[in-house]
């Protein structure tokens, strides 16, 4: 029998080595716990507290400081509507469509709608924050005449008569950072309650009850996920979603979820429910506009429906709330059926929670899901935008432009830009088709450029730097230098007719010049220009020289004036001071960009006053404070009389000369212009203007090669199509006759005062005192 | 010059011209473009802005006025005045020069313009363009 183990007298079992070791370990552990535990717990708590403090600090920084990068937005010019303007035309309707206005059969019910019925138009303007005032979005009534021109404008329902109102500028582009986010942050008070409640209904029904994390929602999500065997619901509150978007990634891990929950609780401790809600509604991703992501309900309202949130219909509100879960999957544009199904679900929720009555619910269900992105991406002005961005980047750092949410107001007219893009595209395609062999032989696409300006203000209203921006971003309006050909001749004529020239160098429009082969020795070289038609016309008037673009006679006049005064005048009118003085410049032998030609001719159009070209009018910050305001800057560079005489000659070009094809195509506005063709038909130009609008057109190949077409054949048709459409709604305006000009009817052949027997009579402009006093010698017996 | 009342005659002439163009537009065959009337009405608003001391708003409205009709002498006059007030004498002089060729041939109105130009010249360091 084995001996029993002796019991310990002390009541304790006698320890074995193993139990002793265990005891020692426990004792050690206890001791350690007692010694280390409290500091460890304290350290852990401290670490947790520090982490929490860090989270709170980040929260405060984010909520109080810069939450988002706001890209700067670039806007077109506004458009003035006044009595006399045609508003029932297709052009005006296009203008409205570009801005997101929709025609409705009955009286407009909300901003952004208009009704055109008979001789009346009702238009409910969008609200818009102009740099100097706010348009609240008024309902206006316009009475029209039978031609659709406005007779009277008044605020609706017997409101005051107004004499002019503005259609708001269109957003035409922006300056984005790497994030490429489109967002406008608005206060919670600018978001309709119905939209807020709809969002809460689908995303976080117990938002106002939980403290950042919703246990019930989590449990519900867990059940759903377990049942389905996949992660279908996250159970995240709206606060958690906001924390994830602000601070975390999309990774699906427990640690991320934990941090998200801690942050949500911290956020709820630190900020009010309304602050969190406002941030959420401005932050959420709601779709994609090409390369740009749409964030926030304001931006989404604009993107999908072309209205501000306050103008959303119930069905549109439900649609926005519906797509939050998966904006691209439920995209109303790409998947309208899916969007409709989910929208109807949201409408059901809104009805169930008493936000909408049965009638509203039924009407909203019947409303189609229409999201046509009105007013977005329809203004195609890529070259103009590049021009503006280049200007802005010369003044502001890129990150300021891409983050500060500036609004940049430009001079672009969206409708004229659309016309310009279209006529360039169509005409160039037509020329290419008609001259396929030439184009094939040259081996490069034909190109064209167009710039249009208001000559009195210098405002650039349209710019097309090439036929297709996608294939070539080179701006041929501003960056290309090509020989302007005969479009330079008006500068010669200005020098010849102008009051500054005296003696043999001074001409009157009726003076005769010999058009014959001539030699001009200059700088040791001999220059002998030929005429376009390879023949000479003998004795011709100055008017004939310009109307028929005679090279040899122009050179003769230039020789009498001297090349230096002509060169200096060209620079004064707006050409690059690098312009050299040599004879061939008088026939356009010095390459210039179309932009410069626009400046030069605008001086003639504006009565001798040069307006600095203007593309950016104003820059304001997000609080609508002016950062940069540019005004029209003008300076008189030639007397009004000189400008008028050149204009008068150029008007003759349109009536009888190389520009007459414009009249045959139906362009009737008082206008003046000049064709240009460079050597070997490498460049075709037309520069022309009315008192209201000037346009320069160039056609040619990038690598200079002969197209075989003159300016009147390649560029003039584009110019004519553009001007005809651009001015279709506008009343005719005549060139103002300045003091110091005398208009006299003369016989075109002799230049004498016209008699009833004269067959060819023109009204000629003379500097007062220079007009003829003798009757036409050939028809003096009348 | 810095006193707006100095343009009382121009202001009255503007109102008269607006009234005349309103009558013209009501005629069976108006002699003037409706853009002229719209432009003159903008010039009236620009004048009101100037009366309120809102120089930038004056410039905005007057620029819109000349964009519609460059022959609007009053808009050019208000622009000259506004730029003069803003310390841009050369631009002011250019607009004043343009106003000179576009304002009605009324001795009192042209006298007011002459007063403005004299004031602008006094602020210019260089020669005045003509």
PDB file of C-alpha atoms in Angstrom, chain A residues 78 80 82-85 132-133 163-166 454 456-457 606 609 614 617-618 630-636 639 692 731-733 736, chain B residues 33-35 38 41-42 45 54 56-57 59-60 63-64 66-71 76 83 88 90-91 94-95 97-98 101-102 129-130:
ATOM      1  CA  UNK A  78     -25.358  86.860 -69.637  1.00  0.00           C
ATOM      2  CA  UNK A  80     -29.830  90.926 -72.470  1.00  0.00           C
ATOM      3  CA  UNK A  82     -35.242  93.874 -74.378  1.00  0.00           C
ATOM      4  CA  UNK A  83     -38.184  95.122 -76.433  1.00  0.00           C
ATOM      5  CA  UNK A  84     -37.436  94.687 -80.103  1.00  0.00           C
ATOM      6  CA  UNK A  85     -35.567  91.424 -79.739  1.00  0.00           C
ATOM      7  CA  UNK A 132     -23.432  92.631 -58.331  1.00  0.00           C
ATOM      8  CA  UNK A 133     -26.965  91.439 -57.626  1.00  0.00           C
ATOM      9  CA  UNK A 163     -37.241  97.388 -69.951  1.00  0.00           C
ATOM     10  CA  UNK A 164     -34.556  94.774 -69.981  1.00  0.00           C
ATOM     11  CA  UNK A 165     -33.681  91.569 -68.198  1.00  0.00           C
ATOM     12  CA  UNK A 166     -30.824  89.116 -68.346  1.00  0.00           C
ATOM     13  CA  UNK A 454     -17.974  92.954 -80.067  1.00  0.00           C
ATOM     14  CA  UNK A 456     -17.037  98.397 -79.254  1.00  0.00           C
ATOM     15  CA  UNK A 457     -16.097  96.561 -76.087  1.00  0.00           C
ATOM     16  CA  UNK A 606     -15.643 101.096 -83.522  1.00  0.00           C
ATOM     17  CA  UNK A 609     -11.323 103.468 -80.948  1.00  0.00           C
ATOM     18  CA  UNK A 614     -11.598  91.034 -73.206  1.00  0.00           C
ATOM     19  CA  UNK A 617     -14.904  90.086 -67.122  1.00  0.00           C
ATOM     20  CA  UNK A 618     -14.986  89.268 -63.442  1.00  0.00           C
ATOM     21  CA  UNK A 630     -11.938  94.005 -65.622  1.00  0.00           C
ATOM     22  CA  UNK A 631     -13.558  96.823 -67.414  1.00  0.00           C
ATOM     23  CA  UNK A 632     -13.750  97.712 -71.050  1.00  0.00           C
ATOM     24  CA  UNK A 633     -10.592  99.642 -71.844  1.00  0.00           C
ATOM     25  CA  UNK A 634     -10.540 101.776 -74.901  1.00  0.00           C
ATOM     26  CA  UNK A 635      -8.195 104.245 -76.483  1.00  0.00           C
ATOM     27  CA  UNK A 636      -8.568 106.310 -79.600  1.00  0.00           C
ATOM     28  CA  UNK A 639      -9.639 109.700 -85.939  1.00  0.00           C
ATOM     29  CA  UNK A 692     -22.356  95.121 -83.455  1.00  0.00           C
ATOM     30  CA  UNK A 731     -32.287  94.628 -85.614  1.00  0.00           C
ATOM     31  CA  UNK A 732     -30.145  96.197 -88.338  1.00  0.00           C
ATOM     32  CA  UNK A 733     -27.765  98.866 -87.123  1.00  0.00           C
ATOM     33  CA  UNK A 736     -22.464 105.959 -87.322  1.00  0.00           C
TER      34      UNK A 736
ATOM     35  CA  UNK B  33     -33.256 100.367 -83.726  1.00  0.00           C
ATOM     36  CA  UNK B  34     -34.913  98.998 -80.583  1.00  0.00           C
ATOM     37  CA  UNK B  35     -31.405  98.257 -79.343  1.00  0.00           C
ATOM     38  CA  UNK B  38     -32.700  99.435 -74.662  1.00  0.00           C
ATOM     39  CA  UNK B  41     -32.595 102.742 -70.707  1.00  0.00           C
ATOM     40  CA  UNK B  42     -29.495 100.973 -69.443  1.00  0.00           C
ATOM     41  CA  UNK B  45     -29.954 102.854 -64.807  1.00  0.00           C
ATOM     42  CA  UNK B  54     -22.055 102.657 -57.005  1.00  0.00           C
ATOM     43  CA  UNK B  56     -18.734  99.433 -60.345  1.00  0.00           C
ATOM     44  CA  UNK B  57     -22.431  98.963 -61.030  1.00  0.00           C
ATOM     45  CA  UNK B  59     -19.537 100.641 -65.227  1.00  0.00           C
ATOM     46  CA  UNK B  60     -21.316  97.291 -65.615  1.00  0.00           C
ATOM     47  CA  UNK B  63     -20.705  98.756 -70.652  1.00  0.00           C
ATOM     48  CA  UNK B  64     -23.809  96.710 -71.369  1.00  0.00           C
ATOM     49  CA  UNK B  66     -22.497 100.399 -75.287  1.00  0.00           C
ATOM     50  CA  UNK B  67     -22.405  96.690 -76.122  1.00  0.00           C
ATOM     51  CA  UNK B  68     -25.963  97.123 -77.394  1.00  0.00           C
ATOM     52  CA  UNK B  69     -25.382 100.458 -79.075  1.00  0.00           C
ATOM     53  CA  UNK B  70     -21.990 102.042 -79.370  1.00  0.00           C
ATOM     54  CA  UNK B  71     -23.505 105.369 -80.375  1.00  0.00           C
ATOM     55  CA  UNK B  76     -19.909 106.773 -72.816  1.00  0.00           C
ATOM     56  CA  UNK B  83     -13.436 105.753 -64.712  1.00  0.00           C
ATOM     57  CA  UNK B  88      -8.303 105.756 -64.526  1.00  0.00           C
ATOM     58  CA  UNK B  90      -6.726 107.632 -69.725  1.00  0.00           C
ATOM     59  CA  UNK B  91      -9.676 105.294 -70.029  1.00  0.00           C
ATOM     60  CA  UNK B  94     -11.107 107.806 -74.206  1.00  0.00           C
ATOM     61  CA  UNK B  95     -14.749 107.391 -73.215  1.00  0.00           C
ATOM     62  CA  UNK B  97     -13.778 111.524 -76.410  1.00  0.00           C
ATOM     63  CA  UNK B  98     -16.247 108.953 -77.698  1.00  0.00           C
ATOM     64  CA  UNK B 101     -18.900 112.488 -80.905  1.00  0.00           C
ATOM     65  CA  UNK B 102     -22.099 110.772 -79.816  1.00  0.00           C
ATOM     66  CA  UNK B 129      -5.714 111.645 -76.992  1.00  0.00           C
ATOM     67  CA  UNK B 130      -8.008 113.324 -79.461  1.00  0.00           C
TER      68      UNK B 130
END
